[in-house]
Amino acid sequence: MLLDLYMYTDYKYAKDNMTLGEIIKDMPNHIDVKDAYYREYTILAQAVENPQVGELKICMQSRNMGYNDGTNAVAFVNAENNNTYIVFRGTADGEWPDNGIGMTVNGTTQQKQALNYFDKVVNKLKLTEKDTVYISGHSKGGNKVQYITMESDNYKIIDACYSVDGQGHSDTAVKEWKERYSKKEYSERVDKIYGINGENDFVSPLGCGIILASHISYVKTGGSPTDFANYHDLTAMYAGNTLGDDGELYTTYNAKRNAYALKRGEFGDFIEALSDELMQLPCDKRDGVAFSLMQSIEKLNGGRKIGINGEKAGLSDYYEFLVYGVSAIVGTVGKNGGLELLSDFLKKKSFDQRMSSSVFVRVNYNALYELAHQHISELKNIEMEARTIADLSEGVPLSYNQKTYRSQQIGNSVRNIKRISMDLRSLINLELEAASAYKSFDNLSMELA
């Protein structure tokens, strides 16, 4: 993920075999690290202090190999342990229309360029299954590495593919892969792919997902909760919020990724429902909806009037968006609590509001003490049962031909009970600590009063 972050610095002055540490040291000489790239630079400057990151050497830069600006990929190599990291940048200026096309076809121009680059790196560096190879990318880069894993003849050398906030694929592509490969090979390819997404990311739910649910993790994002773009910003996964003495919210960045969320957030669920609605449209209608939508985003965010490969939305595309796309959006908002969710999202306030002096917290710490003592009694019973079970295991007669197996089973049960006991003991300590802290606070408040 840190290497994916490097791709967003748009630093174009690296020479092959420079270490990432040397690159970061040179960045202030070429790019604006105090404003435009402050977040990326701040995170990476801390990250390269770790030799495992800072001593990685860059090579195979796509910009030096004749690829267009959209491909934008590099390889980092750790020569000591034969680790190779191949990383792809997210959507570049001019690539938005290609994103839309990817919702309807088996493979887009930019996906195929990424595949070509990957295979060329494998051949040039002479990578084999004996090497450790990771491929990764954020957003469109995440979509590209998924595509590479599903398409490349060299897929067996990939140890893991990490798609960070990467969107899914068209239904035709997924169907074609399932028909082309045996069940075993399809499973082998998919098993290599992992998804790491922001808690409320709005890109990863798009399209048909192929990543196994057990391979997807969600990360909490920092920064302003009302900044829509922040939900898809890779730096937000390294951001923390701090409320200053002045009541203002301050965001800090460091090289340690934020904690995982237990599940995807409500906004991410809403986007998935919207995507499902759009993916149910006939392919020829969905093509116009997705393409015109992405073309509009390109005009808002990028400098190009047309796609990087000359793609341009026509009147028929915009007509399909107005007739079918808007209908799908309205349909999604109108059900599954979508209207309430959007209403809450639009009215959401940031965390920099001062707490009203009329707000109080009341805690019944005596009830906490009572609960802790109840748990202490339960803990004693559990520990007594564990000792009883252990004693019974010793009583299994030697003549019983499965004594060893049964004793092991009982031993495993005792160990599991002991783990539960440890968790319960931790809970008791927390309850007692909280009750004591609230009681002390109340006593202090009375003294001050």
Tab-separated table of C-alpha atoms in Angstrom:
chain	number	residue	atom	x	y	z
A	1	MET	CA	0.000	0.000	0.000
A	2	LEU	CA	2.922	2.346	0.709
A	3	LEU	CA	4.301	1.643	-2.765
A	4	ASP	CA	0.844	2.311	-4.232
A	5	LEU	CA	0.993	5.646	-2.423
A	6	TYR	CA	4.329	6.445	-4.070
A	7	MET	CA	2.646	6.169	-7.484
A	8	TYR	CA	0.442	9.174	-6.631
A	9	THR	CA	3.401	11.503	-6.085
A	10	ASP	CA	3.839	11.698	-9.884
A	11	TYR	CA	7.591	11.936	-9.244
A	12	LYS	CA	9.224	11.502	-12.667
A	13	TYR	CA	12.900	11.846	-11.832
A	14	ALA	CA	13.755	8.407	-10.458
A	15	LYS	CA	16.605	6.555	-12.109
A	16	ASP	CA	16.704	2.782	-12.185
A	17	ASN	CA	18.300	1.229	-9.082
A	18	MET	CA	17.658	4.283	-6.915
A	19	THR	CA	16.355	3.232	-3.521
A	20	LEU	CA	12.990	4.495	-2.344
A	21	GLY	CA	14.823	6.256	0.480
A	22	GLU	CA	16.967	8.163	-2.062
A	23	ILE	CA	13.871	9.029	-4.084
A	24	ILE	CA	12.019	10.443	-1.074
A	25	LYS	CA	15.089	12.459	-0.090
A	26	ASP	CA	15.188	13.962	-3.599
A	27	MET	CA	11.449	14.698	-3.860
A	28	PRO	CA	11.522	18.219	-2.355
A	29	ASN	CA	13.811	19.256	-5.222
A	30	HIS	CA	11.182	18.454	-7.853
A	31	ILE	CA	7.631	18.373	-6.477
A	32	ASP	CA	5.571	20.391	-4.012
A	33	VAL	CA	5.846	18.328	-0.809
A	34	LYS	CA	4.482	21.134	1.376
A	35	ASP	CA	1.094	21.403	-0.313
A	36	ALA	CA	0.080	19.328	-3.362
A	37	TYR	CA	1.865	16.133	-2.241
A	38	TYR	CA	2.158	16.870	1.463
A	39	ARG	CA	0.158	13.840	2.615
A	40	GLU	CA	1.911	11.289	0.384
A	41	TYR	CA	5.349	12.699	1.185
A	42	THR	CA	4.725	12.856	4.958
A	43	ILE	CA	3.675	9.197	5.068
A	44	LEU	CA	6.477	7.957	2.817
A	45	ALA	CA	9.183	10.009	4.561
A	46	GLN	CA	8.373	8.120	7.759
A	47	ALA	CA	7.983	4.782	5.988
A	48	VAL	CA	11.465	4.792	4.399
A	49	GLU	CA	13.040	4.958	7.851
A	50	ASN	CA	12.278	1.227	7.897
A	51	PRO	CA	15.102	-0.370	5.837
A	52	GLN	CA	12.698	-2.984	4.431
A	53	VAL	CA	10.918	-0.103	2.703
A	54	GLY	CA	13.645	2.479	2.248
A	55	GLU	CA	16.158	0.139	0.602
A	56	LEU	CA	13.800	-1.186	-2.088
A	57	LYS	CA	15.220	-0.381	-5.534
A	58	ILE	CA	13.088	0.946	-8.365
A	59	CYS	CA	13.263	-0.452	-11.908
A	60	MET	CA	11.146	-1.197	-14.996
A	61	GLN	CA	9.387	2.188	-15.002
A	62	SER	CA	6.635	2.060	-17.616
A	63	ARG	CA	7.248	5.699	-18.616
A	64	ASN	CA	10.703	4.629	-19.834
A	65	MET	CA	9.363	1.631	-21.743
A	66	GLY	CA	7.078	3.311	-24.282
A	67	TYR	CA	3.764	2.930	-22.413
A	68	ASN	CA	1.235	5.767	-22.236
A	69	ASP	CA	0.750	7.883	-19.108
A	70	GLY	CA	-2.256	5.813	-18.056
A	71	THR	CA	-0.280	2.594	-17.589
A	72	ASN	CA	2.058	4.234	-15.036
A	73	ALA	CA	3.616	1.225	-13.318
A	74	VAL	CA	6.975	0.415	-11.733
A	75	ALA	CA	8.711	-2.491	-10.052
A	76	PHE	CA	10.543	-2.400	-6.735
A	77	VAL	CA	13.081	-5.085	-5.946
A	78	ASN	CA	14.665	-6.342	-2.742
A	79	ALA	CA	17.717	-8.183	-4.056
A	80	GLU	CA	18.568	-9.789	-0.722
A	81	ASN	CA	15.437	-11.937	-0.474
A	82	ASN	CA	14.314	-12.011	-4.131
A	83	ASN	CA	11.146	-10.038	-3.360
A	84	THR	CA	9.646	-8.115	-6.268
A	85	TYR	CA	6.760	-5.649	-5.937
A	86	ILE	CA	4.990	-4.570	-9.127
A	87	VAL	CA	2.660	-1.608	-8.541
A	88	PHE	CA	0.174	0.340	-10.670
A	89	ARG	CA	-1.143	3.882	-10.216
A	90	GLY	CA	-4.865	4.636	-9.913
A	91	THR	CA	-6.908	6.360	-12.629
A	92	ALA	CA	-4.731	8.785	-14.595
A	93	ASP	CA	-5.862	11.809	-16.551
A	94	GLY	CA	-7.744	10.398	-19.551
A	95	GLU	CA	-8.444	6.950	-18.065
A	96	TRP	CA	-11.936	7.586	-16.692
A	97	PRO	CA	-13.720	6.516	-19.898
A	98	ASP	CA	-11.700	3.273	-19.803
A	99	ASN	CA	-13.199	2.630	-16.342
A	100	GLY	CA	-16.690	2.885	-17.827
A	101	ILE	CA	-15.849	0.581	-20.727
A	102	GLY	CA	-14.605	-1.974	-18.184
A	103	MET	CA	-18.157	-2.389	-16.890
A	104	THR	CA	-19.268	-4.020	-20.160
A	105	VAL	CA	-16.332	-5.671	-21.972
A	106	ASN	CA	-13.933	-8.551	-21.332
A	107	GLY	CA	-10.822	-6.367	-21.367
A	108	THR	CA	-10.184	-2.657	-21.942
A	109	THR	CA	-7.219	-1.091	-23.726
A	110	GLN	CA	-5.663	0.018	-20.432
A	111	GLN	CA	-6.191	-3.356	-18.762
A	112	LYS	CA	-4.461	-5.069	-21.682
A	113	GLN	CA	-1.590	-2.557	-21.537
A	114	ALA	CA	-1.146	-3.345	-17.838
A	115	LEU	CA	-1.097	-7.073	-18.637
A	116	ASN	CA	1.486	-6.506	-21.376
A	117	TYR	CA	3.661	-4.518	-18.965
A	118	PHE	CA	3.462	-7.213	-16.277
A	119	ASP	CA	4.456	-10.014	-18.656
A	120	LYS	CA	7.316	-7.892	-19.973
A	121	VAL	CA	8.613	-7.302	-16.427
A	122	VAL	CA	8.418	-11.032	-15.684
A	123	ASN	CA	10.463	-11.849	-18.777
A	124	LYS	CA	12.961	-8.999	-18.347
A	125	LEU	CA	13.659	-9.764	-14.686
A	126	LYS	CA	13.480	-13.512	-15.366
A	127	LEU	CA	11.048	-14.063	-12.526
A	128	THR	CA	10.077	-17.624	-11.669
A	129	GLU	CA	7.964	-19.388	-9.048
A	130	LYS	CA	11.079	-19.492	-6.849
A	131	ASP	CA	10.913	-15.698	-6.508
A	132	THR	CA	8.440	-13.887	-4.267
A	133	VAL	CA	6.274	-11.622	-6.405
A	134	TYR	CA	3.557	-9.246	-5.174
A	135	ILE	CA	1.422	-7.069	-7.433
A	136	SER	CA	-0.644	-4.199	-6.132
A	137	GLY	CA	-2.543	-1.090	-7.126
A	138	HIS	CA	-5.051	1.408	-5.794
A	139	SER	CA	-8.404	2.159	-7.461
A	140	LYS	CA	-7.993	1.506	-11.194
A	141	GLY	CA	-4.575	0.072	-10.342
A	142	GLY	CA	-6.373	-2.429	-8.115
A	143	ASN	CA	-8.684	-3.359	-10.979
A	144	LYS	CA	-5.676	-3.819	-13.262
A	145	VAL	CA	-3.851	-6.213	-10.928
A	146	GLN	CA	-7.018	-8.272	-10.554
A	147	TYR	CA	-7.242	-8.430	-14.356
A	148	ILE	CA	-3.565	-9.427	-14.629
A	149	THR	CA	-4.015	-12.249	-12.122
A	150	MET	CA	-7.010	-13.559	-14.073
A	151	GLU	CA	-5.437	-13.180	-17.536
A	152	SER	CA	-1.658	-13.660	-17.400
A	153	ASP	CA	-0.053	-16.921	-18.450
A	154	ASN	CA	2.502	-16.074	-15.739
A	155	TYR	CA	-0.077	-16.054	-12.948
A	156	LYS	CA	1.626	-18.898	-11.059
A	157	ILE	CA	4.591	-16.701	-10.151
A	158	ILE	CA	2.261	-14.241	-8.345
A	159	ASP	CA	2.377	-14.923	-4.617
A	160	ALA	CA	-0.337	-12.365	-3.807
A	161	CYS	CA	-2.337	-9.705	-5.630
A	162	TYR	CA	-3.489	-6.758	-3.499
A	163	SER	CA	-6.346	-4.683	-4.899
A	164	VAL	CA	-6.733	-1.542	-2.766
A	165	ASP	CA	-10.124	0.133	-3.360
A	166	GLY	CA	-10.134	-1.536	-6.783
A	167	GLN	CA	-13.395	-1.791	-8.725
A	168	GLY	CA	-14.851	-5.027	-10.064
A	169	HIS	CA	-15.369	-6.217	-13.626
A	170	SER	CA	-18.070	-6.730	-16.209
A	171	ASP	CA	-20.342	-9.753	-15.968
A	172	THR	CA	-19.174	-10.831	-19.422
A	173	ALA	CA	-15.528	-10.891	-18.261
A	174	VAL	CA	-16.341	-13.000	-15.189
A	175	LYS	CA	-18.463	-15.385	-17.271
A	176	GLU	CA	-15.701	-15.718	-19.862
A	177	TRP	CA	-13.084	-16.553	-17.190
A	178	LYS	CA	-15.311	-19.211	-15.670
A	179	GLU	CA	-15.882	-20.782	-19.077
A	180	ARG	CA	-12.239	-20.550	-20.200
A	181	TYR	CA	-10.643	-22.051	-17.088
A	182	SER	CA	-11.310	-25.258	-15.236
A	183	LYS	CA	-12.820	-24.856	-11.764
A	184	LYS	CA	-9.416	-25.651	-10.292
A	185	GLU	CA	-7.547	-23.015	-12.296
A	186	TYR	CA	-10.233	-20.351	-11.784
A	187	SER	CA	-10.034	-21.011	-8.044
A	188	GLU	CA	-6.203	-20.912	-8.088
A	189	ARG	CA	-6.244	-17.482	-9.742
A	190	VAL	CA	-8.963	-15.991	-7.524
A	191	ASP	CA	-7.293	-17.352	-4.367
A	192	LYS	CA	-4.287	-15.108	-5.042
A	193	ILE	CA	-6.359	-11.901	-4.925
A	194	TYR	CA	-6.941	-9.852	-1.763
A	195	GLY	CA	-9.010	-6.703	-1.342
A	196	ILE	CA	-8.113	-3.902	1.092
A	197	ASN	CA	-10.778	-1.192	0.992
A	198	GLY	CA	-11.653	1.953	2.858
A	199	GLU	CA	-14.584	1.479	5.218
A	200	ASN	CA	-16.906	3.592	3.045
A	201	ASP	CA	-15.020	3.428	-0.238
A	202	PHE	CA	-17.317	4.056	-3.211
A	203	VAL	CA	-15.224	2.459	-6.008
A	204	SER	CA	-14.548	-1.096	-4.804
A	205	PRO	CA	-18.303	-1.988	-4.743
A	206	LEU	CA	-18.673	-1.148	-8.459
A	207	GLY	CA	-19.065	-3.898	-11.062
A	208	CYS	CA	-18.968	-7.649	-10.521
A	209	GLY	CA	-16.624	-8.567	-7.704
A	210	ILE	CA	-14.437	-11.670	-7.964
A	211	ILE	CA	-12.546	-11.335	-4.665
A	212	LEU	CA	-13.556	-13.902	-2.047
A	213	ALA	CA	-15.371	-12.382	0.926
A	214	SER	CA	-12.819	-13.984	3.253
A	215	HIS	CA	-10.054	-12.141	1.375
A	216	ILE	CA	-11.537	-8.649	1.817
A	217	SER	CA	-10.607	-6.305	4.671
A	218	TYR	CA	-11.969	-2.841	5.456
A	219	VAL	CA	-9.832	-0.077	6.915
A	220	LYS	CA	-10.985	2.926	8.921
A	221	THR	CA	-10.332	6.238	7.199
A	222	GLY	CA	-9.303	9.471	8.878
A	223	GLY	CA	-9.711	13.058	7.750
A	224	SER	CA	-12.901	15.054	7.416
A	225	PRO	CA	-16.030	12.844	7.597
A	226	THR	CA	-17.854	15.251	5.266
A	227	ASP	CA	-15.196	15.115	2.534
A	228	PHE	CA	-16.711	12.720	0.003
A	229	ALA	CA	-13.428	12.209	-1.900
A	230	ASN	CA	-11.732	11.233	1.362
A	231	TYR	CA	-13.574	7.905	1.402
A	232	HIS	CA	-11.556	6.810	-1.646
A	233	ASP	CA	-8.285	8.544	-0.799
A	234	LEU	CA	-5.425	6.147	-0.048
A	235	THR	CA	-3.805	8.665	2.326
A	236	ALA	CA	-6.980	8.592	4.461
A	237	MET	CA	-6.056	5.032	5.500
A	238	TYR	CA	-2.973	6.537	7.159
A	239	ALA	CA	-4.754	9.564	8.641
A	240	GLY	CA	-5.734	10.229	12.227
A	241	ASN	CA	-8.073	12.882	13.615
A	242	THR	CA	-7.124	14.943	16.657
A	243	LEU	CA	-9.349	17.501	18.347
A	244	GLY	CA	-7.221	20.458	19.361
A	245	ASP	CA	-7.609	22.655	22.434
A	246	ASP	CA	-9.146	25.265	20.173
A	247	GLY	CA	-11.968	22.899	19.218
A	248	GLU	CA	-10.663	22.474	15.668
A	249	LEU	CA	-10.198	19.073	14.019
A	250	TYR	CA	-6.632	18.385	12.929
A	251	THR	CA	-5.559	15.542	10.659
A	252	THR	CA	-2.167	13.921	11.050
A	253	TYR	CA	-0.481	11.377	8.784
A	254	ASN	CA	1.989	8.623	9.589
A	255	ALA	CA	3.312	5.450	8.024
A	256	LYS	CA	1.230	3.114	10.180
A	257	ARG	CA	-1.973	2.021	8.474
A	258	ASN	CA	-5.199	2.636	10.396
A	259	ALA	CA	-7.003	-0.180	12.199
A	260	TYR	CA	-9.362	-2.517	10.384
A	261	ALA	CA	-13.106	-1.881	10.551
A	262	LEU	CA	-15.314	-4.815	11.539
A	263	LYS	CA	-17.301	-4.518	8.313
A	264	ARG	CA	-17.987	-2.237	5.378
A	265	GLY	CA	-19.757	1.032	6.212
A	266	GLU	CA	-23.311	2.023	5.290
A	267	PHE	CA	-22.259	4.242	2.402
A	268	GLY	CA	-20.245	1.408	0.846
A	269	ASP	CA	-23.315	-0.836	1.121
A	270	PHE	CA	-25.417	1.832	-0.588
A	271	ILE	CA	-22.950	2.102	-3.495
A	272	GLU	CA	-22.994	-1.689	-3.904
A	273	ALA	CA	-26.806	-1.604	-4.131
A	274	LEU	CA	-26.571	1.142	-6.762
A	275	SER	CA	-23.954	-0.821	-8.713
A	276	ASP	CA	-26.137	-3.961	-8.626
A	277	GLU	CA	-29.018	-1.903	-10.047
A	278	LEU	CA	-26.854	-0.597	-12.893
A	279	MET	CA	-25.319	-4.012	-13.617
A	280	GLN	CA	-28.826	-5.426	-14.190
A	281	LEU	CA	-29.287	-3.132	-17.192
A	282	PRO	CA	-28.878	-4.747	-20.617
A	283	CYS	CA	-25.237	-4.590	-21.701
A	284	ASP	CA	-25.871	-2.126	-24.571
A	285	LYS	CA	-27.736	0.260	-22.240
A	286	ARG	CA	-25.234	-0.119	-19.391
A	287	ASP	CA	-22.424	0.717	-21.809
A	288	GLY	CA	-23.837	4.180	-22.493
A	289	VAL	CA	-24.667	4.844	-18.832
A	290	ALA	CA	-21.220	3.894	-17.499
A	291	PHE	CA	-19.303	5.535	-20.341
A	292	SER	CA	-21.119	8.891	-20.175
A	293	LEU	CA	-20.844	8.952	-16.367
A	294	MET	CA	-17.089	8.351	-16.457
A	295	GLN	CA	-16.672	10.862	-19.309
A	296	SER	CA	-18.389	13.471	-17.134
A	297	ILE	CA	-16.057	12.701	-14.208
A	298	GLU	CA	-13.106	13.028	-16.586
A	299	LYS	CA	-14.252	16.504	-17.631
A	300	LEU	CA	-14.611	17.516	-13.974
A	301	ASN	CA	-11.355	16.017	-12.671
A	302	GLY	CA	-9.033	15.741	-15.627
A	303	GLY	CA	-7.565	17.970	-18.247
A	304	ARG	CA	-8.587	15.867	-21.242
A	305	LYS	CA	-11.779	16.356	-23.224
A	306	ILE	CA	-11.566	12.770	-24.490
A	307	GLY	CA	-10.172	9.478	-23.192
A	308	ILE	CA	-6.488	8.630	-23.306
A	309	ASN	CA	-7.108	6.327	-26.269
A	310	GLY	CA	-9.457	8.735	-28.074
A	311	GLU	CA	-12.686	7.566	-26.400
A	312	LYS	CA	-15.498	10.112	-26.446
A	313	ALA	CA	-19.102	9.861	-25.264
A	314	GLY	CA	-21.789	10.642	-27.851
A	315	LEU	CA	-25.343	11.935	-27.583
A	316	SER	CA	-26.708	8.401	-27.527
A	317	ASP	CA	-24.572	7.606	-24.460
A	318	TYR	CA	-25.878	10.620	-22.536
A	319	TYR	CA	-29.424	9.759	-23.624
A	320	GLU	CA	-29.028	6.253	-22.146
A	321	PHE	CA	-27.691	7.753	-18.919
A	322	LEU	CA	-30.671	10.107	-18.600
A	323	VAL	CA	-33.234	7.408	-19.424
A	324	TYR	CA	-31.744	4.318	-17.744
A	325	GLY	CA	-29.000	5.565	-15.409
A	326	VAL	CA	-31.059	8.170	-13.581
A	327	SER	CA	-33.886	5.655	-13.234
A	328	ALA	CA	-31.523	3.141	-11.605
A	329	ILE	CA	-30.139	5.778	-9.237
A	330	VAL	CA	-33.593	6.953	-8.195
A	331	GLY	CA	-34.681	3.340	-7.726
A	332	THR	CA	-31.735	2.647	-5.414
A	333	VAL	CA	-32.260	5.824	-3.383
A	334	GLY	CA	-35.939	5.027	-3.000
A	335	LYS	CA	-35.444	1.633	-1.353
A	336	ASN	CA	-33.275	-0.091	1.263
A	337	GLY	CA	-33.182	3.079	3.352
A	338	GLY	CA	-31.233	4.875	0.630
A	339	LEU	CA	-33.088	8.172	1.012
A	340	GLU	CA	-32.489	8.262	4.769
A	341	LEU	CA	-28.834	7.344	4.264
A	342	LEU	CA	-28.230	10.139	1.751
A	343	SER	CA	-30.142	12.584	3.926
A	344	ASP	CA	-27.947	11.709	6.919
A	345	PHE	CA	-24.827	11.907	4.770
A	346	LEU	CA	-25.677	15.362	3.434
A	347	LYS	CA	-26.581	16.676	6.889
A	348	LYS	CA	-23.603	15.057	8.581
A	349	LYS	CA	-21.579	17.410	10.739
A	350	SER	CA	-17.841	17.290	11.175
A	351	PHE	CA	-16.241	16.372	14.484
A	352	ASP	CA	-14.849	19.852	15.131
A	353	GLN	CA	-17.967	21.080	16.942
A	354	ARG	CA	-17.491	22.074	20.560
A	355	MET	CA	-19.392	19.955	23.070
A	356	SER	CA	-22.253	21.855	24.689
A	357	SER	CA	-21.750	22.621	28.376
A	358	SER	CA	-25.211	21.140	29.035
A	359	VAL	CA	-24.085	17.640	28.094
A	360	PHE	CA	-23.317	15.308	31.010
A	361	VAL	CA	-22.326	11.652	31.300
A	362	ARG	CA	-23.873	9.646	34.142
A	363	VAL	CA	-22.410	6.247	34.975
A	364	ASN	CA	-23.734	3.825	37.593
A	365	TYR	CA	-20.340	2.581	38.755
A	366	ASN	CA	-21.933	0.523	41.528
A	367	ALA	CA	-23.664	-1.514	38.809
A	368	LEU	CA	-20.266	-1.968	37.141
A	369	TYR	CA	-18.825	-3.255	40.415
A	370	GLU	CA	-21.744	-5.686	40.772
A	371	LEU	CA	-21.292	-6.917	37.217
A	372	ALA	CA	-17.580	-7.482	37.816
A	373	HIS	CA	-18.319	-9.540	40.951
A	374	GLN	CA	-20.868	-11.624	39.023
A	375	HIS	CA	-18.194	-12.341	36.413
A	376	ILE	CA	-15.699	-13.223	39.173
A	377	SER	CA	-18.151	-15.844	40.476
A	378	GLU	CA	-18.652	-17.218	36.935
A	379	LEU	CA	-14.888	-17.300	36.415
A	380	LYS	CA	-14.414	-19.425	39.544
A	381	ASN	CA	-17.052	-21.895	38.310
A	382	ILE	CA	-15.425	-22.110	34.868
A	383	GLU	CA	-11.964	-22.715	36.347
A	384	MET	CA	-13.407	-25.394	38.664
A	385	GLU	CA	-15.048	-27.157	35.701
A	386	ALA	CA	-11.743	-27.046	33.788
A	387	ARG	CA	-9.951	-28.751	36.687
A	388	THR	CA	-12.713	-31.393	36.895
A	389	ILE	CA	-12.453	-32.154	33.164
A	390	ALA	CA	-8.667	-32.380	33.407
A	391	ASP	CA	-8.955	-34.836	36.321
A	392	LEU	CA	-11.451	-36.953	34.371
A	393	SER	CA	-9.049	-37.197	31.428
A	394	GLU	CA	-6.489	-38.773	33.748
A	395	GLY	CA	-9.098	-41.340	34.719
A	396	VAL	CA	-9.488	-42.805	31.221
A	397	PRO	CA	-8.329	-46.429	31.631
A	398	LEU	CA	-5.114	-47.471	29.907
A	399	SER	CA	-6.983	-50.435	28.398
A	400	TYR	CA	-9.123	-48.059	26.316
A	401	ASN	CA	-7.628	-48.346	22.843
A	402	GLN	CA	-8.276	-44.679	22.000
A	403	LYS	CA	-6.933	-43.268	25.279
A	404	THR	CA	-4.303	-41.036	23.650
A	405	TYR	CA	-6.732	-39.613	21.076
A	406	ARG	CA	-9.475	-38.987	23.661
A	407	SER	CA	-6.984	-37.465	26.109
A	408	GLN	CA	-5.831	-35.058	23.403
A	409	GLN	CA	-9.421	-34.072	22.667
A	410	ILE	CA	-10.099	-33.408	26.338
A	411	GLY	CA	-6.808	-31.512	26.626
A	412	ASN	CA	-7.824	-29.255	23.720
A	413	SER	CA	-11.152	-28.568	25.422
A	414	VAL	CA	-9.385	-27.615	28.664
A	415	ARG	CA	-7.081	-25.242	26.773
A	416	ASN	CA	-10.067	-23.593	25.075
A	417	ILE	CA	-11.771	-23.134	28.443
A	418	LYS	CA	-8.593	-21.566	29.844
A	419	ARG	CA	-8.517	-19.095	26.946
A	420	ILE	CA	-12.122	-18.139	27.705
A	421	SER	CA	-11.123	-17.723	31.345
A	422	MET	CA	-8.319	-15.353	30.356
A	423	ASP	CA	-10.711	-13.258	28.237
A	424	LEU	CA	-13.218	-13.127	31.088
A	425	ARG	CA	-10.481	-12.127	33.534
A	426	SER	CA	-9.491	-9.257	31.190
A	427	LEU	CA	-13.121	-8.131	31.047
A	428	ILE	CA	-13.358	-8.174	34.858
A	429	ASN	CA	-10.214	-6.044	35.143
A	430	LEU	CA	-11.650	-3.569	32.632
A	431	GLU	CA	-14.969	-3.356	34.515
A	432	LEU	CA	-13.217	-2.786	37.855
A	433	GLU	CA	-10.845	-0.222	36.341
A	434	ALA	CA	-13.717	1.709	34.703
A	435	ALA	CA	-15.837	1.640	37.880
A	436	SER	CA	-12.891	2.830	39.970
A	437	ALA	CA	-12.072	5.630	37.524
A	438	TYR	CA	-15.665	6.934	37.465
A	439	LYS	CA	-15.903	6.726	41.263
A	440	SER	CA	-12.649	8.665	41.666
A	441	PHE	CA	-13.865	11.280	39.203
A	442	ASP	CA	-17.119	11.708	41.131
A	443	ASN	CA	-15.215	12.061	44.417
A	444	LEU	CA	-12.904	14.653	42.882
A	445	SER	CA	-15.892	16.542	41.427
A	446	MET	CA	-17.493	16.689	44.869
A	447	GLU	CA	-14.270	18.024	46.389
A	448	LEU	CA	-13.972	20.698	43.698
A	449	ALA	CA	-17.632	21.632	44.161
